[in-house]
Amino acid sequence: VIAEVPYALPGEILVCIDSHTCSAGALNCAARGIGPAEMVFVLAKGRTWFQVGETIRYELSGVLREGVAPKDVFLHLASVFGDHVGRNVEFGGPALATLSIDARRTLTTMCAELSAEFALCEPDDVLERHLVERGRGRTIDGAVRPDSDAAYEFVRALELDSIEPMVSRPHTLIHNAWPVGELAGTRVTRAFIGSCANGTLTDLREAAGVLAGRRVDPGVILLVTPASQDVYRRALREGVIETLMDAGAVVTASSCGMCAGFEGNLGRGDVCIASSTRNFRGRMGSVDAEIYLASSATVAASAVAGQITGAHELSGAAVGARS
Amino acid sequence: MSGARVWRFGHDINTDLMQPGHALLRPVSEQPRYVFEANRPGWVDEVQQGDVIVAGRNFGTGSSRPASRVLRELGIGAVLAESLNWLFFRNCVNYGLAALECPGVHDAFAEGDLARFDLASGQVVNETSGISLRGRPWVPELLELYEAGGIIPRLEQEGLIVR
């Protein structure tokens, strides 16, 4: 909601009691999670401290292929480069302009899962439009850009065309994600679309694109939790919610949903595929359950097939899952 | 501090393992019994006051929940790791749990070795083998918070909050 309204603005510093506060980095806001006790300190003092780590820049080029989502980009990054403990992450390059704010939020939110400090996207016209449309006027003027002589620990190229749908195996996503084809056929009993990273309107549309005219496998329960009431209302107006429900998805009130273990907990032996943020053991209920992570499109396709499946592998209607 | 018994853990140990979601709903005093129930059931019964956790890379990855407080309540005296998630580290400072990032520490200790550490210098010594390592020292401002028992006691001392 902080990133959606948005309360987070370019060039500002923001703290909140939530590890995924870095989501607001999509808006060029230096945002990070802090613990509950520290929030008391911030409220009392109006200040806090930060450690300043090295910065790693991801230079995005090309364009995402049909059916490939920003979550796949992230899972690719996590599988290749592993954790980013104490590092700041910067996303820029010519392909940033092809990514919506929702898409950028998936990337910056998920940087918490790399143990990154701050995660920021460079400001551009897409961000400016986003702010103006939400009544934030010329706040883009406060945005920060990298210095021409900025020193990076690494500058890494991310060629979007070369990325394919990815799935992370259970318990950690560090060096643990694989192309969907390599895990295809893994049976699933549960599926979840939601969270601060992937409960956006873009995600719900992606899922609806896959589920339109199809049915969730009788052996699978698919929960869809819009990330906010605003996302829920807009998806309702667009007919997206109806498409999801027609396919047999259970659409819940907006919240963190299964990602925080708030509802629909996994039982012993359950295998879940989720587009949410974490696949930690026990995260969604039983410690004897397994959680795979993937894009909302891959989750929807897997819910239909009853096993891990790429959206492009489903027979029938064409899939338009690019965001 | 000297001669603390070491418990050894691997890489990417997350906060949900320390403080599972269901434990968050219970009183703080009851939360320690659920630490590592998923990855090391029964361990909490063997921990003694002052024991030290030695871990690999990325210890404390995950949530903003105050997992450090639960470890402290359990009796853990320090976490010594190859690297620490910095949100977890903040919570260590703020809830008064010693924690050092110390490259090489994971291989330098076997389970049951005795560890000694010093936050101000970053020094870590394996008293069993004699190996000495240098971690990242705490700056004086953070040491002060630690010595005050964490950020809440500090605010109380300053008269800014009342419990």
Short mmCIF file of C-alpha atoms in Angstrom, two decimals:
data_model
loop_
_atom_site.label_atom_id
_atom_site.label_comp_id
_atom_site.label_asym_id
_atom_site.label_seq_id
_atom_site.Cartn_x
_atom_site.Cartn_y
_atom_site.Cartn_z
CA VAL A 1 0.00 0.00 0.00
CA ILE A 2 2.94 2.28 0.78
CA ALA A 3 4.21 1.75 -2.76
CA GLU A 4 0.74 1.70 -4.27
CA VAL A 5 -0.82 4.91 -2.98
CA PRO A 6 2.10 5.88 -3.00
CA TYR A 7 3.33 7.21 0.32
CA ALA A 8 6.84 6.37 -0.83
CA LEU A 9 8.28 9.06 -3.06
CA PRO A 10 11.43 9.35 -5.19
CA GLY A 11 14.61 10.38 -3.42
CA GLU A 12 13.13 9.96 0.05
CA ILE A 13 14.18 7.62 2.84
CA LEU A 14 11.52 5.40 4.34
CA VAL A 15 11.47 2.78 7.10
CA CYS A 16 8.69 0.41 8.08
CA ILE A 17 8.30 -2.74 10.19
CA ASP A 18 8.31 -5.10 7.25
CA SER A 19 11.26 -6.71 5.52
CA HIS A 20 9.61 -6.06 2.15
CA THR A 21 9.58 -2.31 2.64
CA CYS A 22 12.24 -2.30 -0.11
CA SER A 23 9.29 -2.68 -2.50
CA ALA A 24 9.20 1.13 -2.59
CA GLY A 25 12.59 1.08 -4.31
CA ALA A 26 10.58 0.69 -7.50
CA LEU A 27 9.59 4.33 -6.90
CA ASN A 28 13.23 5.37 -6.44
CA CYS A 29 12.66 5.58 -2.68
CA ALA A 30 15.43 4.33 -0.38
CA ALA A 31 13.19 2.12 1.72
CA ARG A 32 14.11 -0.62 4.14
CA GLY A 33 12.57 -2.77 6.81
CA ILE A 34 13.40 -2.33 10.48
CA GLY A 35 12.36 -4.22 13.59
CA PRO A 36 9.50 -3.22 15.92
CA ALA A 37 11.76 -1.84 18.67
CA GLU A 38 13.62 0.33 16.19
CA MET A 39 10.34 1.82 14.99
CA VAL A 40 9.73 3.05 18.53
CA PHE A 41 13.18 4.67 18.36
CA VAL A 42 12.38 6.28 14.98
CA LEU A 43 9.08 7.63 16.29
CA ALA A 44 10.77 9.01 19.40
CA LYS A 45 13.85 10.45 17.69
CA GLY A 46 12.94 10.96 14.03
CA ARG A 47 16.20 9.38 12.94
CA THR A 48 18.08 6.09 12.79
CA TRP A 49 21.32 4.65 11.43
CA PHE A 50 22.25 2.79 8.27
CA GLN A 51 25.22 0.72 7.22
CA VAL A 52 26.41 1.71 3.78
CA GLY A 53 27.37 -1.30 1.71
CA GLU A 54 28.68 -1.72 -1.81
CA THR A 55 26.30 -1.37 -4.74
CA ILE A 56 25.65 -3.91 -7.46
CA ARG A 57 24.03 -2.58 -10.62
CA TYR A 58 21.89 -4.69 -12.94
CA GLU A 59 21.89 -3.32 -16.45
CA LEU A 60 18.67 -4.52 -18.09
CA SER A 61 18.55 -4.89 -21.87
CA GLY A 62 16.29 -6.49 -24.44
CA VAL A 63 12.67 -7.34 -23.82
CA LEU A 64 10.92 -10.13 -21.91
CA ARG A 65 9.73 -12.97 -24.10
CA GLU A 66 6.04 -13.80 -24.25
CA GLY A 67 5.03 -15.68 -21.10
CA VAL A 68 8.08 -14.59 -19.09
CA ALA A 69 7.42 -12.45 -16.01
CA PRO A 70 9.58 -10.22 -13.79
CA LYS A 71 9.46 -12.97 -11.15
CA ASP A 72 11.33 -15.17 -13.61
CA VAL A 73 13.95 -12.44 -13.98
CA PHE A 74 14.36 -12.34 -10.23
CA LEU A 75 14.53 -16.11 -9.79
CA HIS A 76 17.13 -16.22 -12.57
CA LEU A 77 19.14 -13.55 -10.75
CA ALA A 78 18.89 -15.38 -7.40
CA SER A 79 19.86 -18.70 -8.96
CA VAL A 80 22.92 -17.28 -10.73
CA PHE A 81 24.22 -14.70 -8.27
CA GLY A 82 22.94 -15.95 -4.89
CA ASP A 83 22.67 -13.78 -1.81
CA HIS A 84 23.49 -10.05 -1.77
CA VAL A 85 24.09 -9.67 1.97
CA GLY A 86 24.74 -6.03 2.86
CA ARG A 87 24.76 -4.95 -0.80
CA ASN A 88 22.61 -2.32 -2.41
CA VAL A 89 20.96 -3.27 -5.67
CA GLU A 90 20.33 -0.84 -8.51
CA PHE A 91 18.18 -1.64 -11.54
CA GLY A 92 18.71 0.43 -14.68
CA GLY A 93 19.48 0.18 -18.35
CA PRO A 94 17.46 0.52 -21.53
CA ALA A 95 15.00 -2.29 -20.74
CA LEU A 96 13.81 -0.72 -17.48
CA ALA A 97 11.40 1.39 -19.55
CA THR A 98 9.68 -1.82 -20.73
CA LEU A 99 8.81 -2.76 -17.14
CA SER A 100 5.72 -1.39 -15.42
CA ILE A 101 5.83 -0.16 -11.82
CA ASP A 102 4.15 -3.44 -10.80
CA ALA A 103 6.94 -5.34 -12.56
CA ARG A 104 9.61 -3.24 -10.85
CA ARG A 105 7.95 -3.83 -7.49
CA THR A 106 8.32 -7.56 -7.98
CA LEU A 107 12.04 -7.05 -8.51
CA THR A 108 12.67 -4.62 -5.65
CA THR A 109 10.42 -6.45 -3.17
CA MET A 110 12.15 -9.73 -3.84
CA CYS A 111 15.56 -8.17 -3.18
CA ALA A 112 14.74 -8.71 0.52
CA GLU A 113 15.09 -12.40 -0.29
CA LEU A 114 18.70 -11.78 -1.35
CA SER A 115 19.35 -10.03 2.00
CA ALA A 116 20.07 -6.86 0.04
CA GLU A 117 20.05 -3.55 1.95
CA PHE A 118 18.42 -1.08 -0.41
CA ALA A 119 17.04 -1.88 -3.86
CA LEU A 120 16.37 1.01 -6.22
CA CYS A 121 15.16 1.51 -9.76
CA GLU A 122 16.42 4.47 -11.76
CA PRO A 123 13.74 7.13 -12.27
CA ASP A 124 12.21 7.51 -15.73
CA ASP A 125 9.07 8.54 -17.65
CA VAL A 126 7.20 5.43 -16.52
CA LEU A 127 7.70 6.43 -12.88
CA GLU A 128 6.84 10.05 -13.60
CA ARG A 129 3.53 9.06 -15.22
CA HIS A 130 2.78 6.72 -12.33
CA LEU A 131 3.27 9.54 -9.81
CA VAL A 132 1.29 12.11 -11.76
CA GLU A 133 -1.62 9.69 -12.26
CA ARG A 134 -1.73 9.20 -8.48
CA GLY A 135 -1.80 12.88 -7.68
CA ARG A 136 1.84 13.14 -6.62
CA GLY A 137 2.59 16.00 -9.04
CA ARG A 138 6.24 16.79 -9.70
CA THR A 139 7.65 14.53 -6.97
CA ILE A 140 9.81 12.94 -9.69
CA ASP A 141 12.00 16.03 -9.32
CA GLY A 142 13.30 14.63 -6.04
CA ALA A 143 14.53 11.43 -7.68
CA VAL A 144 18.13 10.32 -7.34
CA ARG A 145 20.24 9.08 -10.23
CA PRO A 146 23.61 7.36 -10.24
CA ASP A 147 26.58 9.70 -10.52
CA SER A 148 28.42 9.51 -13.84
CA ASP A 149 31.47 8.23 -11.97
CA ALA A 150 29.56 6.01 -9.54
CA ALA A 151 31.65 3.19 -8.10
CA TYR A 152 30.03 -0.24 -8.19
CA GLU A 153 31.17 -3.51 -6.73
CA PHE A 154 29.80 -5.15 -9.89
CA VAL A 155 27.84 -4.10 -12.96
CA ARG A 156 26.02 -7.13 -14.28
CA ALA A 157 24.15 -7.41 -17.58
CA LEU A 158 20.66 -8.92 -17.51
CA GLU A 159 19.56 -9.77 -21.04
CA LEU A 160 15.80 -10.11 -20.67
CA ASP A 161 15.33 -12.03 -23.95
CA SER A 162 17.49 -14.86 -22.64
CA ILE A 163 15.40 -15.46 -19.51
CA GLU A 164 12.87 -18.28 -19.40
CA PRO A 165 10.17 -19.15 -16.85
CA MET A 166 11.85 -20.26 -13.62
CA VAL A 167 10.81 -22.19 -10.52
CA SER A 168 12.58 -22.18 -7.17
CA ARG A 169 12.70 -25.45 -5.28
CA PRO A 170 11.61 -25.49 -1.61
CA HIS A 171 13.18 -24.00 1.51
CA THR A 172 15.46 -21.31 -0.04
CA LEU A 173 15.68 -19.51 -3.35
CA ILE A 174 19.41 -18.82 -3.09
CA HIS A 175 21.07 -20.78 -5.93
CA ASN A 176 17.95 -22.95 -5.99
CA ALA A 177 15.85 -21.97 -9.04
CA TRP A 178 15.60 -23.89 -12.30
CA PRO A 179 13.92 -23.52 -15.69
CA VAL A 180 10.33 -24.71 -15.31
CA GLY A 181 10.91 -27.60 -17.71
CA GLU A 182 13.40 -29.19 -15.33
CA LEU A 183 10.82 -29.43 -12.54
CA ALA A 184 7.86 -30.19 -14.79
CA GLY A 185 5.73 -33.05 -13.58
CA THR A 186 6.22 -32.35 -9.86
CA ARG A 187 2.76 -32.95 -8.35
CA VAL A 188 1.18 -30.04 -6.46
CA THR A 189 -1.76 -30.03 -4.05
CA ARG A 190 -1.90 -26.30 -3.40
CA ALA A 191 -1.29 -23.10 -5.34
CA PHE A 192 -1.14 -19.49 -4.20
CA ILE A 193 -1.07 -16.20 -6.09
CA GLY A 194 -0.47 -13.12 -3.96
CA SER A 195 1.87 -11.21 -1.63
CA CYS A 196 3.54 -7.81 -1.75
CA ALA A 197 5.72 -9.06 -4.60
CA ASN A 198 3.10 -10.70 -6.79
CA GLY A 199 -0.39 -9.79 -5.63
CA THR A 200 -0.54 -6.88 -8.07
CA LEU A 201 -3.19 -6.22 -10.70
CA THR A 202 -0.62 -7.26 -13.30
CA ASP A 203 -0.28 -10.63 -11.57
CA LEU A 204 -4.03 -11.16 -11.35
CA ARG A 205 -4.35 -10.36 -15.04
CA GLU A 206 -1.50 -12.77 -15.83
CA ALA A 207 -3.24 -15.51 -13.88
CA ALA A 208 -6.61 -14.75 -15.49
CA GLY A 209 -4.93 -14.91 -18.92
CA VAL A 210 -3.83 -18.45 -18.18
CA LEU A 211 -7.01 -19.57 -16.40
CA ALA A 212 -9.57 -18.16 -18.87
CA GLY A 213 -11.58 -21.07 -20.23
CA ARG A 214 -9.72 -23.58 -18.08
CA ARG A 215 -10.34 -25.31 -14.74
CA VAL A 216 -8.12 -25.78 -11.73
CA ASP A 217 -7.26 -29.47 -11.31
CA PRO A 218 -9.65 -31.16 -8.83
CA GLY A 219 -6.66 -32.19 -6.72
CA VAL A 220 -5.45 -28.62 -6.25
CA ILE A 221 -6.72 -25.71 -4.15
CA LEU A 222 -5.76 -22.38 -5.75
CA LEU A 223 -5.95 -19.34 -3.48
CA VAL A 224 -5.67 -15.87 -4.98
CA THR A 225 -5.13 -12.97 -2.56
CA PRO A 226 -5.03 -9.46 -4.04
CA ALA A 227 -2.27 -7.46 -2.37
CA SER A 228 -4.62 -4.57 -1.54
CA GLN A 229 -8.30 -3.67 -1.55
CA ASP A 230 -7.59 -1.29 -4.43
CA VAL A 231 -6.10 -4.11 -6.51
CA TYR A 232 -9.13 -6.22 -5.56
CA ARG A 233 -11.64 -3.55 -6.67
CA ARG A 234 -9.88 -2.87 -9.94
CA ALA A 235 -9.60 -6.57 -10.73
CA LEU A 236 -13.30 -6.89 -9.93
CA ARG A 237 -14.22 -4.07 -12.31
CA GLU A 238 -12.11 -5.58 -15.10
CA GLY A 239 -13.77 -8.97 -14.76
CA VAL A 240 -10.47 -10.56 -13.70
CA ILE A 241 -11.90 -11.85 -10.42
CA GLU A 242 -14.79 -13.50 -12.22
CA THR A 243 -12.40 -15.23 -14.63
CA LEU A 244 -10.37 -16.53 -11.71
CA MET A 245 -13.47 -17.76 -9.89
CA ASP A 246 -14.90 -19.37 -13.02
CA ALA A 247 -11.71 -21.40 -13.22
CA GLY A 248 -12.21 -22.60 -9.65
CA ALA A 249 -9.82 -20.28 -7.83
CA VAL A 250 -10.71 -19.17 -4.31
CA VAL A 251 -10.28 -15.39 -4.13
CA THR A 252 -9.74 -14.11 -0.59
CA ALA A 253 -9.83 -10.70 1.05
CA SER A 254 -6.65 -8.73 0.46
CA SER A 255 -3.80 -9.43 2.88
CA CYS A 256 -0.44 -11.17 2.96
CA GLY A 257 -2.53 -14.33 2.69
CA MET A 258 -0.78 -17.66 2.71
CA CYS A 259 2.63 -15.98 2.44
CA ALA A 260 2.49 -14.99 6.12
CA GLY A 261 0.63 -18.11 7.19
CA PHE A 262 -2.51 -16.01 7.72
CA GLU A 263 -4.90 -18.41 6.02
CA GLY A 264 -5.23 -21.62 4.08
CA ASN A 265 -2.27 -23.18 5.87
CA LEU A 266 -0.48 -26.12 4.31
CA GLY A 267 -0.86 -29.50 5.95
CA ARG A 268 1.68 -32.29 6.27
CA GLY A 269 2.73 -33.53 2.85
CA ASP A 270 1.22 -30.64 0.94
CA VAL A 271 3.18 -29.38 -2.06
CA CYS A 272 2.45 -25.77 -2.92
CA ILE A 273 3.51 -23.63 -5.84
CA ALA A 274 3.28 -19.92 -5.04
CA SER A 275 4.06 -16.58 -6.62
CA SER A 276 4.70 -15.08 -3.17
CA THR A 277 7.99 -14.08 -1.58
CA ARG A 278 9.23 -16.96 0.58
CA ASN A 279 9.55 -20.72 0.41
CA PHE A 280 11.01 -21.17 3.91
CA ARG A 281 10.22 -24.46 5.58
CA GLY A 282 7.07 -24.05 7.68
CA ARG A 283 6.36 -20.58 6.26
CA MET A 284 2.81 -21.49 5.22
CA GLY A 285 1.97 -24.02 7.93
CA SER A 286 3.30 -27.55 8.30
CA VAL A 287 7.08 -28.01 8.42
CA ASP A 288 6.48 -31.17 6.41
CA ALA A 289 5.09 -29.24 3.44
CA GLU A 290 7.05 -27.99 0.43
CA ILE A 291 6.81 -24.60 -1.24
CA TYR A 292 7.96 -23.92 -4.79
CA LEU A 293 8.11 -20.32 -6.06
CA ALA A 294 7.31 -19.12 -9.57
CA SER A 295 5.53 -16.39 -11.52
CA SER A 296 1.76 -16.01 -11.20
CA ALA A 297 1.37 -17.38 -14.74
CA THR A 298 3.36 -20.51 -13.91
CA VAL A 299 1.41 -20.95 -10.66
CA ALA A 300 -1.89 -20.67 -12.55
CA ALA A 301 -0.75 -23.15 -15.20
CA SER A 302 0.48 -25.58 -12.57
CA ALA A 303 -2.85 -25.33 -10.72
CA VAL A 304 -4.63 -26.34 -13.93
CA ALA A 305 -2.26 -29.21 -14.67
CA GLY A 306 -2.01 -30.47 -11.09
CA GLN A 307 1.74 -30.48 -11.52
CA ILE A 308 4.48 -27.96 -12.16
CA THR A 309 3.93 -26.74 -15.69
CA GLY A 310 4.93 -23.71 -17.73
CA ALA A 311 2.02 -21.64 -19.04
CA HIS A 312 3.28 -22.24 -22.60
CA GLU A 313 2.95 -26.00 -22.06
CA LEU A 314 -0.81 -25.88 -21.50
CA SER A 315 -2.88 -26.98 -24.45
CA GLY A 316 -5.71 -24.82 -25.73
CA ALA A 317 -6.03 -21.05 -25.50
CA ALA A 318 -3.03 -18.83 -26.19
CA VAL A 319 -1.31 -17.27 -23.20
CA GLY A 320 -0.59 -13.58 -22.84
CA ALA A 321 1.34 -13.31 -19.61
CA ARG A 322 3.79 -10.56 -20.30
CA SER A 323 3.59 -7.62 -17.92
CA MET B 1 33.18 -13.44 27.62
CA SER B 2 35.08 -16.73 27.35
CA GLY B 3 34.57 -20.40 26.82
CA ALA B 4 31.08 -20.45 25.32
CA ARG B 5 29.93 -23.73 23.82
CA VAL B 6 29.37 -23.70 20.05
CA TRP B 7 26.38 -24.99 18.11
CA ARG B 8 27.04 -25.16 14.38
CA PHE B 9 24.52 -24.28 11.67
CA GLY B 10 24.65 -24.01 7.86
CA HIS B 11 23.96 -21.30 5.28
CA ASP B 12 20.79 -19.23 4.71
CA ILE B 13 19.25 -19.92 8.13
CA ASN B 14 16.09 -17.78 8.05
CA THR B 15 14.08 -15.96 10.71
CA ASP B 16 11.01 -18.19 10.21
CA LEU B 17 13.09 -21.09 11.50
CA MET B 18 13.97 -19.05 14.61
CA GLN B 19 10.53 -17.60 15.19
CA PRO B 20 7.86 -19.51 13.23
CA GLY B 21 4.70 -17.63 12.28
CA HIS B 22 2.55 -19.49 14.80
CA ALA B 23 5.01 -18.64 17.60
CA LEU B 24 4.58 -14.92 16.87
CA LEU B 25 1.04 -15.21 18.22
CA ARG B 26 2.27 -16.48 21.61
CA PRO B 27 3.70 -14.57 24.56
CA VAL B 28 7.43 -13.79 24.22
CA SER B 29 8.22 -16.04 27.17
CA GLU B 30 6.80 -19.05 25.30
CA GLN B 31 8.44 -18.34 21.95
CA PRO B 32 11.92 -19.82 22.64
CA ARG B 33 10.58 -23.37 22.72
CA TYR B 34 9.81 -23.18 18.98
CA VAL B 35 13.27 -22.04 17.82
CA PHE B 36 14.53 -24.28 14.98
CA GLU B 37 11.67 -26.76 15.52
CA ALA B 38 11.57 -27.31 11.74
CA ASN B 39 15.26 -27.83 11.08
CA ARG B 40 16.57 -29.05 14.44
CA PRO B 41 13.77 -30.39 16.64
CA GLY B 42 14.74 -30.91 20.28
CA TRP B 43 17.73 -28.56 20.09
CA VAL B 44 16.21 -25.93 22.37
CA ASP B 45 16.22 -28.42 25.24
CA GLU B 46 20.00 -28.79 24.99
CA VAL B 47 20.90 -25.10 24.85
CA GLN B 48 22.52 -23.65 27.95
CA GLN B 49 22.81 -20.01 28.97
CA GLY B 50 25.56 -18.27 27.00
CA ASP B 51 25.92 -20.86 24.22
CA VAL B 52 27.02 -19.52 20.85
CA ILE B 53 25.67 -20.17 17.36
CA VAL B 54 28.29 -20.45 14.61
CA ALA B 55 26.75 -20.30 11.15
CA GLY B 56 27.51 -19.93 7.46
CA ARG B 57 26.51 -17.26 4.97
CA ASN B 58 23.36 -15.15 5.13
CA PHE B 59 22.28 -16.00 8.68
CA GLY B 60 19.02 -14.26 9.63
CA THR B 61 17.65 -13.80 6.13
CA GLY B 62 13.93 -13.08 6.01
CA SER B 63 11.49 -11.21 8.16
CA SER B 64 11.69 -8.06 10.29
CA ARG B 65 10.27 -10.06 13.20
CA PRO B 66 12.53 -9.78 16.25
CA ALA B 67 14.07 -13.24 16.00
CA SER B 68 17.14 -11.95 17.84
CA ARG B 69 15.03 -11.37 20.95
CA VAL B 70 13.87 -14.99 20.93
CA LEU B 71 17.43 -16.26 20.61
CA ARG B 72 18.42 -14.04 23.52
CA GLU B 73 15.45 -15.27 25.59
CA LEU B 74 16.53 -18.83 24.80
CA GLY B 75 19.91 -18.02 26.32
CA ILE B 76 22.05 -17.70 23.19
CA GLY B 77 25.02 -15.46 23.98
CA ALA B 78 26.10 -14.65 20.44
CA VAL B 79 25.75 -15.43 16.75
CA LEU B 80 29.02 -15.69 14.81
CA ALA B 81 28.46 -16.10 11.07
CA GLU B 82 30.21 -15.81 7.71
CA SER B 83 27.66 -13.12 6.92
CA LEU B 84 24.53 -11.77 8.60
CA ASN B 85 21.39 -10.37 7.04
CA TRP B 86 21.64 -6.72 8.06
CA LEU B 87 17.99 -6.41 9.09
CA PHE B 88 18.62 -9.33 11.45
CA PHE B 89 21.81 -7.58 12.58
CA ARG B 90 19.85 -4.39 13.34
CA ASN B 91 17.50 -6.45 15.45
CA CYS B 92 20.50 -7.97 17.25
CA VAL B 93 21.77 -4.50 18.15
CA ASN B 94 18.30 -3.29 19.08
CA TYR B 95 17.39 -6.27 21.26
CA GLY B 96 20.85 -6.66 22.79
CA LEU B 97 22.12 -9.85 21.16
CA ALA B 98 25.84 -10.05 20.28
CA ALA B 99 26.40 -10.89 16.61
CA LEU B 100 29.54 -10.79 14.49
CA GLU B 101 30.16 -11.19 10.79
CA CYS B 102 33.40 -13.11 10.64
CA PRO B 103 34.70 -14.66 7.40
CA GLY B 104 36.15 -18.12 7.98
CA VAL B 105 34.22 -18.73 11.19
CA HIS B 106 32.05 -21.51 9.79
CA ASP B 107 35.02 -23.77 9.03
CA ALA B 108 36.98 -22.69 12.10
CA PHE B 109 34.62 -24.32 14.57
CA ALA B 110 33.33 -27.81 15.17
CA GLU B 111 30.20 -28.43 17.20
CA GLY B 112 31.02 -28.29 20.90
CA ASP B 113 34.21 -26.21 20.53
CA LEU B 114 34.59 -23.32 22.94
CA ALA B 115 34.36 -19.80 21.51
CA ARG B 116 35.46 -16.40 22.78
CA PHE B 117 34.62 -13.13 21.03
CA ASP B 118 34.93 -9.39 21.42
CA LEU B 119 32.48 -7.05 19.70
CA ALA B 120 34.69 -3.96 19.95
CA SER B 121 37.64 -5.55 18.16
CA GLY B 122 35.72 -8.14 16.15
CA GLN B 123 38.08 -10.85 17.39
CA VAL B 124 36.83 -14.43 17.49
CA VAL B 125 38.92 -17.17 19.11
CA ASN B 126 38.37 -20.91 19.02
CA GLU B 127 39.69 -21.83 22.46
CA THR B 128 39.59 -25.51 21.59
CA SER B 129 41.81 -25.29 18.52
CA GLY B 130 43.54 -21.99 19.18
CA ILE B 131 42.46 -20.49 15.84
CA SER B 132 41.93 -16.72 15.96
CA LEU B 133 39.91 -14.78 13.41
CA ARG B 134 39.05 -11.14 12.84
CA GLY B 135 35.40 -10.24 12.21
CA ARG B 136 33.76 -6.89 11.54
CA PRO B 137 33.92 -4.87 14.78
CA TRP B 138 30.96 -2.95 16.16
CA VAL B 139 31.21 0.83 16.07
CA PRO B 140 30.98 2.58 19.49
CA GLU B 141 27.41 3.84 18.90
CA LEU B 142 26.13 0.31 18.40
CA LEU B 143 28.16 -1.04 21.33
CA GLU B 144 26.49 1.56 23.52
CA LEU B 145 23.05 0.34 22.50
CA TYR B 146 24.09 -3.27 23.15
CA GLU B 147 25.48 -2.40 26.56
CA ALA B 148 22.27 -0.58 27.45
CA GLY B 149 20.46 -3.87 26.84
CA GLY B 150 18.96 -2.76 23.54
CA ILE B 151 17.09 0.15 22.09
CA ILE B 152 14.00 0.06 24.32
CA PRO B 153 15.94 0.16 27.64
CA ARG B 154 17.99 2.98 26.12
CA LEU B 155 14.87 5.01 25.31
CA GLU B 156 13.58 4.36 28.83
CA GLN B 157 16.86 5.58 30.31
CA GLU B 158 16.50 8.74 28.27
CA GLY B 159 12.97 9.20 29.57
CA LEU B 160 11.51 9.09 26.05
CA ILE B 161 9.26 6.12 26.66
CA VAL B 162 7.55 4.60 29.69
CA ARG B 163 6.63 0.97 29.96
#
